[in-house]
Amino acid sequence: MAIRRTRALIVGLVAVLASGLVSVLAGTGIAHADSALISVYSPSMDKDIPVKVLKAAGGGPAPTLYLLDGLRAPDDNNGWLIETDVENFFAGKHVNVVIPFGGGGTFYSDWLRDDPKLGRVKWETFLTNELPPVMASQFGSDGVNNAVAGLSMSGTSALNLAIHRPDFYKAVASYSGYPTASSPGFAQGIQVSVAQMGGNAQNMWGFWPSAAWIRNDPLLNVGALRGKSVYISSGAGSAAGDPTVDPDSKSFDPVKFSQTVPLETASGLSSRSFVPAAKAAGANVQTHIADEGLHTWPYWQDRLHESWASTLAPALGTS
């Protein structure tokens, strides 16, 4: 009964995505790792971007994982650092983990026009052209073995970055992303979510369904992932094991339900549509798509661990 009620909420997908594409719940403790907080100037955006780098252990050139935040990414921190064990998890691993601050509401994209609220948005240029030379010169990144991963909003972004620059990324992971970005309902949800962060999606990708919307829909450009290592995860908003999101339970919490269940249900529908297309296109796809899983940081932390072992580390030639 609860699952049927959850699926019925897709009728209101615009309202669902408007609630933020990411919810921040209580996180886990963070262990200290060998890291550096640097400021990287972006010529394309004409501003400095704070970046936390978890340094690769061991000597010699290292692969690089770019780890992106969600819709409400703060300008002075990153959800992966606040809410997960990412610093402890990557301690001792031979990989540079790049964790940029900011980008909230931008889809880490190059926008068509400057935005009155979000300004000049050229995150794709920053991540793929401006930041990598810094990683090579200051942290010994090899410039060849690169991967990108993101959750919710940035799960979509990570797929787009890998599709736009298949020469740069060997692997990509999307946790609870929306890879059918230009599809009816999903596109309107994206428009509203950008507006929640003060931006105007018309400045981002123009009027839907413009060429820019098509370009930034992973499903419609999946052929660029041929030969790439791809990890896709999402839940379906099942209440199993958590009575606080079960409408039939006395412990039901409607606020938590609205923040964690419908968004994950929508991601499950989108991700299930994407996976067979990616496999048909010749991508090496690993998945974790199941009924269990909510739109929460603990879920994404677990999927990061899983994707590192199954997909990202093998593609990067490390462990």
XYZ file of C-alpha atoms in Angstrom:
319
model
C 0.000 0.000 0.000
C 2.755 2.463 0.947
C 4.702 1.766 -2.233
C 1.595 2.331 -4.360
C 1.016 5.646 -2.595
C 4.635 6.617 -3.218
C 4.434 5.915 -6.935
C 1.273 7.968 -7.165
C 3.272 11.009 -6.130
C 5.013 11.057 -9.509
C 1.912 12.787 -10.801
C 3.173 15.782 -8.854
C 6.766 15.528 -10.067
C 7.270 19.257 -10.481
C 6.384 19.862 -6.847
C 8.544 16.947 -5.816
C 11.654 18.235 -7.533
C 10.888 21.719 -6.290
C 11.515 20.524 -2.778
C 15.180 20.636 -3.532
C 16.543 17.595 -5.379
C 18.559 16.944 -2.229
C 17.787 16.846 1.438
C 20.403 17.156 4.145
C 19.864 14.919 7.129
C 22.120 14.218 10.063
C 25.502 13.068 8.802
C 28.304 10.962 10.111
C 31.514 11.999 11.787
C 34.445 13.009 9.631
C 37.929 11.688 10.223
C 40.960 13.805 9.406
C 42.893 12.918 6.274
C 45.862 14.401 4.427
C 44.161 17.251 2.613
C 44.476 20.837 1.466
C 41.977 23.647 1.069
C 42.947 25.803 -1.889
C 41.446 28.714 -3.789
C 41.394 28.331 -7.562
C 40.726 31.323 -9.778
C 38.247 30.708 -12.586
C 38.874 33.044 -15.537
C 35.573 32.022 -17.129
C 33.569 33.027 -14.024
C 36.024 35.696 -12.845
C 36.019 34.515 -9.250
C 37.891 32.285 -6.846
C 36.472 28.827 -6.127
C 37.381 27.081 -2.852
C 38.381 23.464 -3.431
C 39.154 20.789 -0.856
C 41.626 18.216 -2.139
C 42.050 14.883 -0.418
C 45.601 14.076 -1.395
C 46.585 10.793 -2.965
C 48.593 8.482 -0.737
C 51.873 7.166 -2.051
C 54.242 8.651 -4.588
C 54.090 9.208 -8.298
C 51.342 10.499 -10.568
C 47.837 9.864 -9.271
C 44.357 9.478 -10.738
C 41.689 12.034 -9.829
C 38.070 11.790 -8.720
C 35.933 14.931 -8.968
C 33.173 14.726 -6.341
C 30.237 17.127 -6.776
C 27.633 18.432 -4.300
C 23.830 18.662 -4.566
C 21.348 21.426 -5.329
C 21.857 23.347 -2.083
C 25.646 23.225 -2.175
C 27.023 25.929 0.152
C 29.711 28.330 -1.015
C 31.940 27.641 2.003
C 31.776 23.848 2.275
C 30.558 20.683 0.555
C 27.922 18.177 1.617
C 30.284 15.238 1.140
C 32.568 16.747 3.781
C 29.749 17.759 6.126
C 27.586 14.649 5.951
C 29.740 11.632 5.073
C 32.955 9.797 5.964
C 34.594 10.742 2.670
C 37.817 12.026 4.266
C 38.251 8.860 6.271
C 37.205 6.593 3.402
C 39.790 7.951 0.960
C 42.619 8.187 3.508
C 45.416 5.898 2.331
C 44.047 5.506 -1.199
C 46.138 6.438 -4.221
C 43.738 8.978 -5.697
C 43.300 12.729 -5.515
C 39.709 13.522 -4.560
C 38.639 16.989 -5.688
C 35.722 18.485 -3.743
C 34.729 21.965 -4.984
C 32.634 24.325 -2.893
C 29.637 26.142 -4.360
C 27.661 25.447 -7.501
C 24.291 25.319 -5.776
C 21.451 25.358 -8.295
C 23.786 25.479 -11.303
C 23.787 21.837 -12.426
C 27.564 22.406 -12.738
C 26.864 23.500 -16.293
C 27.981 26.297 -18.616
C 24.965 28.608 -18.691
C 23.884 30.336 -21.863
C 23.544 33.740 -20.205
C 24.579 35.519 -17.024
C 21.983 35.232 -14.266
C 20.914 38.155 -12.033
C 21.213 35.970 -8.912
C 23.814 33.301 -9.717
C 25.995 35.488 -11.922
C 28.247 34.088 -14.632
C 27.978 30.307 -14.431
C 30.646 28.324 -16.265
C 31.143 25.325 -14.016
C 31.745 22.855 -16.836
C 34.606 24.999 -18.128
C 36.013 25.318 -14.627
C 35.877 21.603 -13.867
C 37.205 20.357 -17.195
C 39.576 23.108 -18.385
C 40.624 25.355 -15.506
C 40.891 23.074 -12.491
C 42.745 20.063 -13.991
C 45.993 21.985 -14.668
C 46.020 23.039 -11.012
C 45.587 19.445 -9.955
C 48.466 18.409 -12.197
C 50.867 21.137 -11.087
C 50.111 21.168 -7.366
C 48.995 17.617 -6.565
C 50.544 15.346 -9.171
C 47.329 14.345 -10.916
C 48.276 12.382 -14.004
C 45.719 14.161 -16.236
C 44.707 10.871 -17.839
C 42.849 8.810 -15.263
C 39.867 10.930 -14.243
C 36.402 10.179 -12.912
C 33.449 12.281 -11.784
C 30.620 11.491 -9.377
C 27.622 13.331 -7.970
C 24.331 12.971 -6.154
C 20.821 14.155 -6.965
C 21.315 17.367 -9.012
C 24.977 16.578 -9.590
C 24.281 12.957 -10.477
C 22.757 14.419 -13.623
C 25.700 16.827 -13.880
C 28.308 14.078 -13.570
C 26.752 12.149 -16.442
C 26.626 15.271 -18.591
C 30.267 16.100 -17.873
C 31.366 12.589 -18.812
C 29.268 12.723 -21.988
C 30.563 16.145 -23.025
C 34.198 15.224 -22.325
C 34.641 11.500 -23.021
C 38.300 12.268 -23.753
C 38.802 13.392 -20.154
C 36.735 11.050 -17.962
C 37.154 7.297 -17.828
C 34.379 6.702 -15.308
C 31.267 8.353 -13.918
C 28.901 7.666 -11.022
C 25.397 9.032 -10.544
C 23.746 8.579 -7.157
C 20.002 9.345 -7.216
C 20.378 11.464 -10.332
C 17.845 12.352 -13.034
C 19.324 11.248 -16.369
C 16.116 11.964 -18.303
C 16.587 15.697 -17.781
C 14.604 17.024 -20.737
C 11.646 14.668 -20.382
C 8.298 16.236 -19.490
C 7.910 16.564 -15.749
C 11.598 16.162 -15.029
C 12.459 19.269 -17.049
C 9.826 21.325 -15.285
C 11.055 20.051 -11.944
C 14.578 21.161 -12.839
C 13.284 24.605 -13.771
C 11.541 25.001 -10.428
C 14.496 23.679 -8.445
C 16.849 26.179 -10.096
C 14.353 28.910 -9.230
C 14.446 27.799 -5.597
C 18.127 28.709 -5.563
C 17.307 32.116 -7.058
C 18.318 31.283 -10.619
C 16.403 31.280 -13.884
C 16.616 28.053 -15.872
C 16.051 30.010 -19.078
C 19.465 31.550 -18.473
C 20.830 28.058 -17.919
C 19.573 26.102 -20.940
C 17.042 28.414 -22.563
C 13.389 27.719 -23.204
C 12.471 24.062 -22.888
C 12.985 22.025 -25.012
C 15.790 24.001 -26.638
C 18.990 22.543 -28.088
C 20.751 23.190 -24.775
C 18.152 21.114 -22.916
C 18.715 18.301 -25.392
C 22.497 18.609 -25.023
C 22.212 18.294 -21.252
C 19.946 15.248 -21.241
C 22.153 12.199 -20.556
C 19.609 9.776 -22.019
C 19.596 11.543 -25.376
C 23.400 11.626 -25.594
C 24.209 8.277 -24.045
C 26.247 7.140 -27.038
C 29.186 9.226 -25.803
C 29.552 6.812 -22.863
C 30.535 3.905 -25.096
C 33.434 2.092 -23.460
C 33.194 4.125 -20.241
C 32.714 2.712 -16.759
C 29.328 3.916 -15.499
C 27.693 3.437 -12.096
C 24.009 4.261 -11.623
C 22.192 3.999 -8.300
C 18.794 4.941 -6.987
C 16.188 3.686 -4.599
C 12.469 3.688 -5.124
C 11.453 5.342 -1.886
C 10.438 2.120 -0.172
C 9.486 2.520 3.474
C 10.935 -0.890 4.345
C 12.959 -0.670 7.535
C 12.069 2.948 8.288
C 8.651 3.482 9.851
C 9.102 7.257 9.817
C 8.499 7.278 6.061
C 5.762 4.655 6.078
C 2.356 6.359 5.773
C 0.774 3.339 7.479
C 2.993 3.608 10.549
C 2.215 5.428 13.788
C 5.762 6.851 13.581
C 5.139 8.432 10.183
C 6.929 11.772 9.735
C 5.320 13.667 6.827
C 8.170 16.180 6.610
C 10.837 13.505 6.350
C 8.661 11.625 3.880
C 8.347 14.666 1.614
C 12.105 15.291 1.743
C 13.303 11.767 1.077
C 10.726 9.531 -0.613
C 9.218 11.251 -3.696
C 12.582 12.538 -4.911
C 14.072 9.068 -4.721
C 11.048 7.538 -6.409
C 11.449 9.985 -9.289
C 15.159 9.204 -9.503
C 14.344 5.513 -9.644
C 12.025 6.004 -12.593
C 14.570 8.156 -14.420
C 17.513 5.866 -13.693
C 15.616 2.738 -14.720
C 14.963 4.357 -18.093
C 18.612 5.285 -18.513
C 20.360 2.018 -17.644
C 19.224 -0.122 -20.621
C 20.061 2.716 -23.007
C 23.559 3.032 -21.524
C 24.128 -0.699 -21.827
C 22.867 -0.701 -25.411
C 25.267 2.161 -26.189
C 28.219 0.049 -25.107
C 28.933 1.502 -21.672
C 30.251 -0.784 -18.934
C 27.372 -0.266 -16.504
C 27.161 -1.241 -12.855
C 23.921 -0.547 -11.016
C 22.322 -0.481 -7.600
C 18.660 0.163 -8.295
C 16.263 -1.334 -5.805
C 13.152 -0.571 -3.793
C 15.150 0.331 -0.704
C 16.958 3.650 -0.573
C 15.931 7.164 0.380
C 17.132 10.581 -0.749
C 19.608 10.895 2.118
C 23.307 11.265 2.714
C 23.739 7.876 4.459
C 22.389 6.206 1.323
C 24.751 8.180 -0.916
C 27.709 7.425 1.337
C 27.038 3.704 0.971
C 26.720 4.017 -2.787
C 30.005 5.960 -3.004
C 31.757 3.130 -1.182
C 30.140 0.553 -3.454
C 30.832 2.433 -6.677
C 34.448 3.000 -5.719
C 35.056 -0.729 -5.421
C 32.983 -1.841 -8.403
C 33.491 0.916 -10.944
C 35.602 3.967 -10.170
C 38.778 2.423 -8.732
C 39.122 -0.267 -11.443
C 38.647 2.337 -14.184
C 41.265 4.585 -12.574
C 43.753 1.769 -12.097
C 43.849 2.015 -8.307
C 42.139 0.512 -5.296
